[in-house]
Amino acid sequence: MEERKKELRQKAMRLPMSPGVYLMRDKSGTIIYIGKAKALKNRVSQYFGSEKNHEEKVRRMVANVQDFEYILTDSEFEALVLECSLIKQYTPKYNILLKDDKGYHYIRVSGGEWPRISEAKQLADDGAEYIGPYVSSWSVKQAVDEALKVFRLPSCSRRFPQDIGKGRPCLNYYIKQCCAPCRGRMKPEEYQEAVNEAVEFLRGGSADSMKRLTEKMEQAAENLEFEYAARIRDRIAAIQKMRERQKVVSVRVPEQDVIALAQGAGSACVEVFRFRGGSLVDRETFLLGDVGNPKRARGEFLERYYSIREQIPPRLTLDGAAENAPLLEEWLTQKAGRRVRITVPQKGEQAHLVEMCRSNAAEQLAQQTGRTGREASALDELGRLLGLECPPQYIEAYDISNLAGGDNVAGMVVFENGRPLKSAYRRFQIKSFEGQDDYGAMREVISRRLGEYFQNKDSGEGFGRLPDLILLDGGKGHVSAVRPILQQSGLEIPLFGMVKDDKHRTRAIARDGGEIAINSNRSAFTLVSIIQDEVHRFAIGYHRQMRKKNTISSTLTEIPGVGPARAKALLRHFRTISAIREADLEQLLGVKGMTRPAAQTIYQHFHLNSAEKDSG
């Protein structure tokens, strides 16, 4: 494999410094990746150089490359257009691929005396009325749900008229979301009128429905049909309530797509919110595999997504930078026939929309990985805050605990996918010095941990696995003290400190030369606080355990003939001082390495002391 990589690198070094498209093929000749480059020689040769800076996704792809070919273009823009066309044609395994879903969706209104309104994926010759087609299944579902609630139509599986009068109405009736024809107190004509109004609502929208219903209500009131007028008034109120709820996702920018990326361990999710007329009209979710660098992933996603979409809004709002953004703007502008801008908002309404979109992406990803949306969002937010390429899935945190330099210990806790991994927790006794030196203790602990990695890295488990992030309980002084240890090891692991305020609460993240405020990043702040509290609890718990053990051991070493080794053997055998005190001579002799004189001395120590206390 190394020989093949060497040959491919030599071939890549002979490429021209011109823009173009490159196609990677596996041993069967299948195209597995297509990319573009401003300078082919620089870009392609990177793949076959050192793997040190390659993402896992790139390493897997390179391991399968048998050969490559290239196509020269006159400009980087032409390379982008050609790349889009070739990816659509060949669908390479290692490119981000999106399904070009040409399917349509319909709203179905069944026939008969008691019609039902529902969603449908295709037309059928069943006598029902079909409204549509619609491109988005999400918009169809939203519209049907709203119509059923506003006009209080049933959404259950009961059949009418067969099930009328059978059983009590369901919860929807009691919360005023269904007129409950199953009670048998509703005329078919009244039900049909509600269905007709719901269909008008679906065809014309809420504004037209409000106008027609208001006219009906006023006419009913003039005719003294007050009960009928009240029923229409309730429907108008329901539409108004629904419109108020829609304003929550109504924005000042009339037409835009909001796009956000959430990443997990080996998987990612991209969420697209589509706003038209200032309101959210559609959303799409794309679950992807390992996409690697988020900046590159966003750029590649935009290429794929708008290659299979005809409608391109004048504004694309992203949750972070996209690779080749100016080039993509030029391509999208040409494709749309008008100016298209790509923006990354930092504050205000647009930043809030991006965060909402990102939270939804994290929630969708969490459902696939078994995590909660909060955990996925916290890791994603923490990774962005610290400037990491990907969210840290495997985090190690360290804390030192001692009392005036005595019983010097450290604790290490591990969080995997935002949750404590207690099987990976480790404890350390500080061995290289005595006294209080938190920086020295932290250096020793990290050195020992990295040493264990080099001994066990082939296993890929426990100490044989490197963390995505190391957090130290302490400020920039701790980070500066430990940084040289990492540099000497040749390992590139992100290292930060967790800073506490004077009330021992998490305040900020420390880095070389400064701090990063995290109070405004709620999800990341909560996660870091939990990690800091957990590592402190674990370290101080070990410290107390050691103090107790050393106190008990010193009680035994006060007995003539009992040194540290014998005291340790006694505690290992009997577990407690009380058990040693209650042991007879023969039981004491059962301790490994115990002599009769020593056993007699121990027995007499406890029993003579007890006798003296009793006589006193």
Coordinates of C-alpha atoms in Angstrom, one line a residue:
M1 CA 0.0 0.0 0.0
E2 CA 2.8 2.4 0.9
E3 CA 4.5 1.6 -2.4
R4 CA 1.3 2.4 -4.3
K5 CA 0.9 5.7 -2.4
K6 CA 4.5 6.6 -3.3
E7 CA 3.8 6.0 -7.0
L8 CA 0.5 8.0 -6.9
R9 CA 2.3 10.9 -5.2
Q10 CA 5.0 10.9 -7.9
K11 CA 2.2 11.0 -10.5
A12 CA 0.5 13.8 -8.6
M13 CA 3.7 15.9 -8.4
R14 CA 3.7 15.9 -12.3
L15 CA 0.3 17.5 -12.5
P16 CA 0.1 21.1 -13.8
M17 CA -0.6 24.0 -11.5
S18 CA -3.9 24.6 -13.3
P19 CA -7.6 24.4 -12.3
G20 CA -9.4 21.3 -13.0
V21 CA -11.3 18.2 -11.7
Y22 CA -9.8 15.0 -10.5
L23 CA -11.4 11.6 -10.3
M24 CA -10.2 8.9 -7.9
R25 CA -10.7 5.2 -8.9
D26 CA -10.5 2.0 -6.9
K27 CA -8.9 -1.3 -8.0
S28 CA -12.0 -2.2 -10.0
G29 CA -11.9 1.1 -11.9
T30 CA -15.0 2.5 -10.1
I31 CA -14.9 6.3 -9.5
I32 CA -15.0 6.7 -5.7
Y33 CA -14.4 10.4 -5.3
I34 CA -14.5 13.5 -7.5
G35 CA -13.1 16.8 -6.5
K36 CA -12.1 20.2 -8.0
A37 CA -9.0 22.2 -7.5
K38 CA -7.6 25.7 -8.2
A39 CA -4.2 24.1 -8.6
L40 CA -4.4 20.4 -9.4
K41 CA -0.8 19.6 -8.4
N42 CA -1.1 21.1 -4.9
R43 CA -4.5 19.6 -4.2
V44 CA -4.0 16.0 -5.4
S45 CA -0.5 15.6 -4.0
Q46 CA -1.8 16.3 -0.5
Y47 CA -3.8 13.1 -0.5
F48 CA -0.7 10.9 -1.0
G49 CA 1.6 12.7 1.5
S50 CA 1.6 12.4 5.2
E51 CA -1.6 11.1 6.8
K52 CA -1.0 13.1 10.0
N53 CA -3.4 15.9 9.0
H54 CA -5.9 13.8 7.2
E55 CA -9.4 13.2 8.5
E56 CA -10.6 9.7 9.0
K57 CA -12.9 9.9 6.0
V58 CA -10.0 11.0 3.8
R59 CA -7.7 8.2 5.1
R60 CA -10.4 5.6 4.2
M61 CA -10.8 7.0 0.8
V62 CA -7.0 7.2 0.1
A63 CA -6.6 3.6 1.3
N64 CA -8.9 2.5 -1.6
V65 CA -7.5 4.7 -4.4
Q66 CA -5.7 2.6 -7.1
D67 CA -5.3 5.4 -9.6
F68 CA -6.7 8.8 -10.5
E69 CA -7.3 10.9 -13.7
Y70 CA -7.9 14.6 -14.2
I71 CA -9.6 17.1 -16.5
L72 CA -8.2 20.6 -17.0
T73 CA -10.5 23.6 -17.1
D74 CA -10.0 27.2 -18.0
S75 CA -11.1 28.5 -14.5
E76 CA -11.9 27.3 -11.0
F77 CA -15.6 28.3 -11.8
E78 CA -15.6 25.9 -14.8
A79 CA -14.1 23.2 -12.5
L80 CA -17.0 23.7 -10.0
V81 CA -19.6 23.4 -12.8
L82 CA -17.9 20.3 -14.2
E83 CA -17.5 18.7 -10.8
C84 CA -21.3 19.1 -10.1
S85 CA -22.1 17.5 -13.4
L86 CA -19.8 14.5 -12.9
I87 CA -20.9 13.8 -9.3
K88 CA -24.5 13.8 -10.5
Q89 CA -23.5 11.3 -13.2
Y90 CA -21.3 8.9 -11.3
T91 CA -22.5 9.3 -7.6
P92 CA -19.1 8.5 -6.1
K93 CA -19.0 6.7 -2.7
Y94 CA -16.9 9.3 -0.8
N95 CA -18.7 12.4 -2.0
I96 CA -21.7 13.8 -0.1
L97 CA -24.7 12.4 -2.0
L98 CA -28.2 13.6 -1.7
K99 CA -31.3 11.8 -3.0
D100 CA -32.9 13.7 -5.9
D101 CA -36.4 13.1 -4.7
K102 CA -38.8 13.8 -7.6
G103 CA -41.8 12.3 -5.8
Y104 CA -44.9 14.3 -5.2
H105 CA -47.4 14.4 -2.3
Y106 CA -51.1 15.0 -2.2
I107 CA -53.9 15.9 0.2
R108 CA -56.6 13.2 0.0
V109 CA -60.3 13.9 0.7
S110 CA -62.2 10.6 0.7
G111 CA -65.7 10.2 -0.7
G112 CA -68.9 9.2 1.0
E113 CA -71.2 10.8 3.6
W114 CA -68.4 11.1 6.2
P115 CA -65.3 12.1 4.2
R116 CA -61.8 12.1 5.8
I117 CA -58.8 14.3 5.1
S118 CA -55.4 12.7 5.0
E119 CA -51.9 12.7 3.4
A120 CA -51.2 10.6 0.3
K121 CA -48.0 9.8 -1.5
Q122 CA -49.6 9.0 -4.8
L123 CA -52.8 9.3 -6.8
A124 CA -55.2 6.4 -6.7
D125 CA -58.3 5.6 -8.6
D126 CA -60.5 5.2 -5.5
G127 CA -63.1 7.9 -5.9
A128 CA -61.4 10.3 -3.5
E129 CA -60.6 13.9 -4.3
Y130 CA -56.8 14.8 -4.4
I131 CA -55.4 18.3 -3.8
G132 CA -51.9 18.9 -5.1
P133 CA -49.3 17.8 -6.1
Y134 CA -46.9 19.2 -3.5
V135 CA -43.1 18.7 -3.5
S136 CA -42.7 18.6 0.2
S137 CA -44.2 15.9 2.4
W138 CA -43.6 18.1 5.4
S139 CA -45.7 20.9 4.1
V140 CA -48.5 18.5 3.3
K141 CA -48.5 17.0 6.8
Q142 CA -48.4 20.5 8.4
A143 CA -51.4 21.6 6.2
V144 CA -53.5 18.5 7.0
D145 CA -52.8 18.8 10.8
E146 CA -53.7 22.4 10.8
A147 CA -56.9 21.9 8.9
L148 CA -58.0 19.0 11.1
K149 CA -57.4 21.0 14.3
V150 CA -59.0 24.3 13.0
F151 CA -62.2 22.6 11.8
R152 CA -62.2 20.0 14.5
L153 CA -62.2 17.0 12.2
P154 CA -61.3 13.5 13.3
S155 CA -57.8 12.1 12.8
C156 CA -58.4 8.7 14.5
S157 CA -58.8 5.3 12.8
R158 CA -62.6 5.0 13.5
R159 CA -64.8 4.5 10.5
F160 CA -68.1 6.3 9.9
P161 CA -71.0 5.5 10.1
Q162 CA -70.0 2.0 11.2
D163 CA -68.4 3.2 14.5
I164 CA -70.9 5.9 15.4
G165 CA -72.2 5.3 18.9
K166 CA -69.6 2.6 19.7
G167 CA -67.4 3.7 22.6
R168 CA -66.6 7.0 24.2
P169 CA -64.9 9.8 22.2
C170 CA -61.2 10.1 22.5
L171 CA -59.1 12.8 24.1
N172 CA -59.2 15.1 21.1
Y173 CA -62.9 15.7 21.7
Y174 CA -62.3 16.9 25.3
I175 CA -59.5 19.3 24.3
K176 CA -61.7 20.7 21.6
Q177 CA -59.7 19.4 18.6
C178 CA -62.4 17.1 17.3
C179 CA -66.2 17.4 16.8
A180 CA -66.5 13.6 17.6
P181 CA -69.1 12.4 15.1
C182 CA -68.6 9.0 16.9
R183 CA -71.0 10.3 19.6
G184 CA -73.9 10.2 17.1
R185 CA -75.0 13.8 17.8
M186 CA -73.8 15.3 14.6
K187 CA -75.7 15.4 11.4
P188 CA -73.9 14.4 8.2
E189 CA -74.7 17.8 6.7
E190 CA -72.9 19.6 9.5
Y191 CA -69.9 17.3 9.2
Q192 CA -69.8 17.8 5.4
E193 CA -69.9 21.6 5.8
A194 CA -66.9 21.4 8.1
V195 CA -65.0 19.3 5.6
N196 CA -65.9 21.7 2.8
E197 CA -64.6 24.6 4.8
A198 CA -61.4 22.7 5.6
V199 CA -60.9 22.0 1.8
E200 CA -61.4 25.7 1.1
F201 CA -58.8 26.5 3.8
L202 CA -56.3 24.0 2.2
R203 CA -56.9 25.4 -1.3
G204 CA -57.0 29.1 -0.6
G205 CA -55.0 29.6 2.6
S206 CA -55.9 31.1 5.9
A207 CA -56.5 34.6 4.6
D208 CA -59.2 33.6 2.1
S209 CA -60.8 31.3 4.7
M210 CA -61.0 34.1 7.3
K211 CA -62.7 36.3 4.8
R212 CA -65.3 33.7 3.7
L213 CA -66.0 32.5 7.3
T214 CA -66.4 36.1 8.5
E215 CA -69.0 36.7 5.8
K216 CA -70.8 33.4 6.8
M217 CA -70.8 34.4 10.5
E218 CA -72.2 37.8 9.9
Q219 CA -74.9 36.4 7.6
A220 CA -75.8 33.7 10.3
A221 CA -76.1 36.4 12.9
E222 CA -78.4 38.5 10.8
N223 CA -80.6 35.4 10.3
L224 CA -80.6 35.0 14.1
E225 CA -78.8 31.6 13.7
F226 CA -76.7 32.3 16.8
E227 CA -75.5 28.8 17.5
Y228 CA -74.3 28.4 13.9
A229 CA -72.6 31.9 14.1
A230 CA -70.8 30.8 17.3
R231 CA -69.5 27.7 15.7
I232 CA -68.1 29.7 12.8
R233 CA -66.7 32.3 15.3
D234 CA -64.8 29.4 17.0
R235 CA -63.3 28.4 13.6
I236 CA -62.1 31.9 13.0
A237 CA -60.5 32.1 16.4
A238 CA -58.7 28.8 15.7
I239 CA -57.3 30.1 12.5
Q240 CA -56.2 33.3 14.2
K241 CA -54.5 31.3 16.9
M242 CA -52.7 29.2 14.3
R243 CA -51.5 32.3 12.5
E244 CA -50.2 33.7 15.7
R245 CA -48.3 30.5 16.3
Q246 CA -46.8 30.7 12.8
K247 CA -45.4 34.2 13.6
V248 CA -42.9 32.5 15.8
V249 CA -41.1 31.4 12.7
S250 CA -41.8 34.4 10.6
V251 CA -38.8 36.6 9.7
R252 CA -38.1 40.0 8.1
V253 CA -36.1 38.4 5.2
P254 CA -39.0 37.3 2.8
E255 CA -37.1 34.6 0.9
Q256 CA -34.2 32.5 2.1
D257 CA -32.9 29.1 3.0
V258 CA -31.4 28.5 6.4
I259 CA -28.9 25.6 6.6
A260 CA -27.2 24.1 9.6
L261 CA -24.9 21.2 10.2
A262 CA -24.7 18.9 13.3
Q263 CA -22.0 16.3 13.6
G264 CA -21.7 13.2 15.7
A265 CA -19.4 10.2 15.9
G266 CA -19.0 9.1 12.3
S267 CA -22.3 10.7 11.2
A268 CA -23.8 14.1 10.5
C269 CA -27.1 15.8 9.8
V270 CA -27.9 18.8 7.7
E271 CA -31.2 20.6 8.3
V272 CA -32.7 23.0 5.7
F273 CA -35.4 25.5 6.7
R274 CA -37.0 27.2 3.6
F275 CA -38.7 30.6 4.2
R276 CA -41.0 32.1 1.6
G277 CA -43.0 35.2 2.2
G278 CA -41.2 35.6 5.5
S279 CA -42.6 32.4 6.9
L280 CA -41.3 28.8 7.3
V281 CA -43.0 26.8 4.5
D282 CA -40.8 23.7 4.3
R283 CA -38.0 21.8 5.9
E284 CA -35.7 19.0 4.8
T285 CA -33.4 16.7 6.8
F286 CA -30.4 14.9 5.4
L287 CA -28.7 12.3 7.5
L288 CA -25.1 11.7 6.2
G289 CA -22.1 9.6 7.1
D290 CA -18.8 11.0 8.3
V291 CA -18.4 14.3 6.5
G292 CA -15.1 15.4 8.2
N293 CA -14.2 19.1 8.1
P294 CA -17.4 21.1 8.6
K295 CA -16.3 24.0 6.4
R296 CA -15.6 21.6 3.5
A297 CA -18.8 19.7 4.2
R298 CA -20.9 22.8 4.0
G299 CA -19.4 23.8 0.7
E300 CA -19.9 20.3 -0.7
F301 CA -23.5 20.1 0.6
L302 CA -24.4 23.4 -1.1
E303 CA -23.1 22.0 -4.4
R304 CA -25.0 18.8 -4.1
Y305 CA -28.3 20.3 -2.8
Y306 CA -28.7 23.1 -5.4
S307 CA -27.6 20.8 -8.2
I308 CA -30.9 18.9 -7.6
R309 CA -33.1 22.0 -6.7
E310 CA -34.6 24.3 -9.2
Q311 CA -35.6 27.0 -6.8
I312 CA -32.7 29.0 -5.3
P313 CA -33.6 31.9 -3.0
P314 CA -31.6 35.2 -3.1
R315 CA -30.2 34.5 0.3
L316 CA -28.6 31.4 1.9
T317 CA -28.0 31.7 5.7
L318 CA -25.5 29.2 7.1
D319 CA -24.4 28.2 10.6
G320 CA -20.7 28.5 9.7
A321 CA -18.2 29.2 6.9
A322 CA -18.4 27.2 3.7
E323 CA -15.4 26.3 1.6
N324 CA -15.3 28.2 -1.7
A325 CA -18.2 30.5 -0.7
P326 CA -17.4 33.3 -3.3
L327 CA -17.2 30.6 -6.0
L328 CA -20.4 29.1 -4.9
E329 CA -22.1 32.5 -4.9
E330 CA -21.0 33.0 -8.5
W331 CA -22.3 29.6 -9.5
L332 CA -25.7 30.0 -7.7
T333 CA -26.1 33.5 -9.1
Q334 CA -25.6 32.2 -12.6
K335 CA -27.9 29.2 -12.0
A336 CA -30.7 31.4 -10.4
G337 CA -30.4 34.2 -13.0
R338 CA -30.1 36.8 -10.2
R339 CA -27.8 37.7 -7.3
V340 CA -27.5 35.0 -4.6
R341 CA -25.7 35.8 -1.3
I342 CA -24.3 33.4 1.3
T343 CA -24.2 34.8 4.8
V344 CA -23.1 33.6 8.3
P345 CA -25.0 35.7 10.9
Q346 CA -23.3 36.4 14.2
K347 CA -26.2 38.0 16.1
G348 CA -29.8 39.1 15.9
E349 CA -32.8 37.5 14.3
Q350 CA -30.9 35.6 11.7
A351 CA -28.4 34.1 14.3
H352 CA -31.5 32.9 16.3
L353 CA -32.9 31.2 13.1
V354 CA -29.6 29.5 12.5
E355 CA -29.5 28.2 16.1
M356 CA -33.1 26.9 15.8
C357 CA -32.1 25.1 12.6
R358 CA -28.9 23.7 14.2
S359 CA -30.9 22.5 17.2
N360 CA -33.3 20.6 14.9
A361 CA -30.3 19.0 13.1
A362 CA -28.8 18.0 16.4
E363 CA -32.2 16.5 17.5
Q364 CA -32.5 14.5 14.2
L365 CA -28.9 13.2 14.6
A366 CA -29.6 12.3 18.2
Q367 CA -32.5 10.1 17.3
Q368 CA -30.3 8.1 15.0
T369 CA -27.4 7.8 17.5
G370 CA -29.4 7.1 20.7
R371 CA -28.3 10.4 22.3
T372 CA -30.6 13.3 23.3
G373 CA -30.8 16.4 21.2
R374 CA -29.4 18.4 24.2
E375 CA -26.2 16.2 24.3
A376 CA -25.7 16.4 20.5
S377 CA -26.2 20.2 20.6
A378 CA -23.9 20.7 23.5
L379 CA -21.0 18.8 21.9
D380 CA -21.6 20.7 18.6
E381 CA -21.6 24.0 20.4
L382 CA -18.5 23.2 22.5
G383 CA -16.6 22.2 19.3
R384 CA -17.5 25.5 17.6
L385 CA -16.6 27.5 20.7
L386 CA -13.2 25.9 21.0
G387 CA -12.5 26.1 17.2
L388 CA -12.3 22.3 16.8
E389 CA -12.9 20.8 13.3
C390 CA -15.5 18.4 14.7
P391 CA -17.5 18.1 17.9
P392 CA -15.4 16.3 20.6
Q393 CA -17.0 12.8 21.0
Y394 CA -14.4 11.5 23.5
I395 CA -13.4 14.0 26.2
E396 CA -10.9 13.4 29.1
A397 CA -10.8 15.7 32.1
Y398 CA -8.2 15.8 34.9
D399 CA -8.1 17.3 38.4
I400 CA -5.5 17.2 41.2
S401 CA -6.4 16.8 44.9
N402 CA -4.3 17.1 48.0
L403 CA -4.2 18.5 51.5
A404 CA -1.3 20.9 52.0
G405 CA 0.7 18.7 49.7
G406 CA -0.2 15.5 51.4
D407 CA -1.8 12.4 49.9
N408 CA -1.3 13.9 46.4
V409 CA -3.6 12.2 43.9
A410 CA -5.3 12.9 40.5
G411 CA -8.5 11.8 38.9
M412 CA -9.4 11.3 35.2
V413 CA -13.0 11.1 34.0
V414 CA -14.1 10.4 30.5
F415 CA -17.2 11.7 28.7
E416 CA -18.2 9.9 25.5
N417 CA -20.9 11.4 23.3
G418 CA -21.8 13.8 26.1
R419 CA -22.2 11.1 28.7
P420 CA -19.9 9.9 31.5
L421 CA -18.1 6.7 30.6
K422 CA -17.3 5.4 34.1
S423 CA -15.6 2.3 32.9
A424 CA -12.8 4.5 31.5
Y425 CA -12.3 6.6 34.7
R426 CA -8.7 6.3 36.1
R427 CA -7.0 7.3 39.3
F428 CA -3.3 8.4 39.8
Q429 CA -1.1 8.6 42.8
I430 CA 1.6 11.3 42.4
K431 CA 5.0 9.6 42.6
S432 CA 7.6 12.0 41.3
F433 CA 7.7 14.4 44.2
E434 CA 6.2 15.2 47.7
G435 CA 4.6 18.4 48.6
Q436 CA 2.2 20.8 46.8
D437 CA 2.8 21.5 43.1
D438 CA -0.3 21.3 41.1
Y439 CA 1.5 22.1 37.8
G440 CA 4.1 19.4 38.5
A441 CA 1.4 16.9 39.4
M442 CA -0.6 17.6 36.2
R443 CA 2.5 17.3 34.1
E444 CA 3.2 13.9 35.7
V445 CA -0.3 12.6 35.1
I446 CA -0.5 13.7 31.5
S447 CA 3.0 12.2 30.9
R448 CA 2.0 8.9 32.4
R449 CA -1.3 8.9 30.4
L450 CA 0.4 9.5 27.1
G451 CA 3.0 6.9 27.9
E452 CA 0.2 4.4 28.4
Y453 CA -1.2 5.3 25.0
F454 CA 2.1 4.5 23.2
Q455 CA 2.2 1.1 25.0
N456 CA -1.5 0.2 24.2
K457 CA -2.3 2.1 21.0
D458 CA -2.7 -1.1 19.0
S459 CA -5.7 -2.1 21.1
G460 CA -7.6 1.2 20.4
E461 CA -9.3 0.8 23.8
G462 CA -8.9 2.4 27.2
F463 CA -5.5 4.2 27.3
G464 CA -5.0 2.9 23.8
R465 CA -7.5 5.5 22.5
L466 CA -6.7 9.2 22.2
P467 CA -9.2 11.8 23.3
D468 CA -10.7 14.4 21.0
L469 CA -10.3 17.0 23.8
I470 CA -8.4 17.2 27.1
L471 CA -9.8 19.5 29.8
L472 CA -7.8 20.4 32.9
D473 CA -9.4 21.7 36.1
G474 CA -7.5 24.9 36.2
G475 CA -6.6 28.1 34.4
K476 CA -4.1 29.1 31.7
G477 CA -1.2 28.3 34.0
H478 CA -2.2 24.6 34.0
V479 CA -2.5 24.7 30.2
S480 CA 0.9 26.3 29.7
A481 CA 2.5 23.8 32.1
V482 CA 1.1 20.7 30.3
R483 CA 1.3 22.0 26.7
P484 CA 5.0 21.1 26.3
I485 CA 4.2 17.5 27.3
L486 CA 1.8 17.2 24.4
Q487 CA 4.2 18.9 22.0
Q488 CA 7.1 16.5 23.0
S489 CA 4.8 13.5 22.4
G490 CA 4.1 14.6 18.8
L491 CA 0.4 14.2 19.4
E492 CA -2.1 17.0 18.4
I493 CA -4.8 16.9 21.0
P494 CA -6.8 20.1 21.8
L495 CA -6.0 21.2 25.4
F496 CA -8.0 23.6 27.5
G497 CA -8.5 24.5 31.1
M498 CA -11.8 24.8 33.1
V499 CA -11.8 28.0 35.1
K500 CA -13.8 28.4 38.3
D501 CA -15.1 31.6 40.0
D502 CA -14.6 32.4 43.7
K503 CA -17.7 30.3 44.5
H504 CA -16.1 27.2 42.8
R505 CA -18.5 27.4 39.8
T506 CA -17.5 27.1 36.1
R507 CA -16.7 30.6 34.7
A508 CA -14.7 30.2 31.5
I509 CA -12.5 28.0 29.3
A510 CA -8.7 28.7 29.6
R511 CA -6.3 28.5 26.7
D512 CA -2.8 29.7 26.1
G513 CA -2.7 33.4 26.7
G514 CA -6.3 34.0 27.6
E515 CA -9.9 32.8 28.3
I516 CA -13.0 32.0 26.4
A517 CA -16.3 33.1 28.0
I518 CA -18.9 30.4 27.8
N519 CA -21.7 31.8 29.9
S520 CA -23.7 32.9 26.8
N521 CA -23.4 29.4 25.3
R522 CA -25.9 27.6 27.4
S523 CA -25.5 24.0 26.1
A524 CA -21.7 24.1 26.2
F525 CA -21.7 25.8 29.5
T526 CA -23.9 23.2 31.1
L527 CA -21.8 20.3 29.7
V528 CA -18.4 21.8 30.8
S529 CA -19.9 22.5 34.3
I530 CA -21.0 18.9 34.6
I531 CA -17.6 17.6 33.5
Q532 CA -15.8 19.9 35.9
D533 CA -18.0 18.9 38.8
E534 CA -17.6 15.2 38.0
V535 CA -13.8 15.2 37.7
H536 CA -13.6 17.2 41.0
R537 CA -15.9 14.8 42.8
F538 CA -13.9 11.8 41.5
A539 CA -10.5 13.3 42.4
I540 CA -11.5 14.4 45.9
G541 CA -13.2 11.1 46.5
Y542 CA -10.0 9.3 45.8
H543 CA -8.1 11.8 47.9
R544 CA -10.4 11.1 50.9
Q545 CA -10.0 7.4 50.4
M546 CA -6.2 7.6 50.4
R547 CA -6.3 9.8 53.6
K548 CA -8.5 7.4 55.4
K549 CA -6.3 4.4 54.3
N550 CA -3.1 6.2 55.3
T551 CA -4.6 7.2 58.7
I552 CA -5.6 3.6 59.4
S553 CA -2.2 2.4 58.2
S554 CA -0.4 4.8 60.5
T555 CA -2.5 3.5 63.4
L556 CA -1.2 0.0 62.8
T557 CA 2.4 1.1 62.2
E558 CA 2.4 2.5 65.7
I559 CA 2.4 -1.1 67.0
P560 CA 6.0 -2.4 67.6
G561 CA 7.0 -4.9 64.8
V562 CA 4.4 -3.6 62.3
G563 CA 5.8 -1.8 59.4
P564 CA 4.0 -0.5 56.2
A565 CA 4.1 -3.8 54.4
R566 CA 2.7 -5.8 57.4
A567 CA 0.0 -3.1 58.0
K568 CA -1.0 -3.4 54.3
A569 CA -1.2 -7.1 54.6
L570 CA -3.4 -6.9 57.7
L571 CA -5.8 -4.5 56.0
R572 CA -5.9 -6.6 52.9
H573 CA -6.8 -9.6 55.0
F574 CA -9.2 -8.1 57.5
R575 CA -10.4 -5.0 55.7
T576 CA -11.1 -2.9 58.9
I577 CA -9.4 -2.1 62.2
S578 CA -12.4 -3.4 64.0
A579 CA -11.9 -6.8 62.4
I580 CA -8.2 -6.8 63.4
R581 CA -9.1 -5.9 66.9
E582 CA -11.6 -8.8 67.2
A583 CA -9.3 -11.4 65.7
D584 CA -7.8 -14.1 67.9
L585 CA -4.2 -15.2 67.8
E586 CA -4.8 -18.0 65.3
Q587 CA -6.7 -15.7 62.9
L588 CA -3.8 -13.2 63.0
L589 CA -1.3 -15.9 62.2
G590 CA -3.4 -16.5 59.0
V591 CA -2.2 -13.2 57.6
K592 CA 0.4 -13.7 54.8
G593 CA 3.9 -13.1 56.2
M594 CA 2.8 -12.9 59.8
T595 CA 5.1 -14.4 62.5
R596 CA 3.9 -15.6 65.9
P597 CA 5.8 -12.9 67.9
A598 CA 4.3 -10.2 65.7
A599 CA 0.8 -11.7 66.0
Q600 CA 1.1 -11.8 69.8
T601 CA 2.3 -8.2 69.9
I602 CA -0.7 -7.1 67.8
Y603 CA -3.1 -9.2 69.9
Q604 CA -1.7 -7.8 73.1
H605 CA -1.8 -4.2 71.7
F606 CA -5.5 -4.2 71.1
H607 CA -6.6 -6.4 74.1
L608 CA -4.4 -4.8 76.7
N609 CA -5.6 -1.3 75.5
S610 CA -9.2 -2.5 75.8
A611 CA -8.6 -4.0 79.3
E612 CA -7.0 -0.7 80.4
K613 CA -10.0 1.3 79.1
D614 CA -12.4 -1.1 80.9
S615 CA -10.6 -0.9 84.2
G616 CA -10.3 2.9 84.0

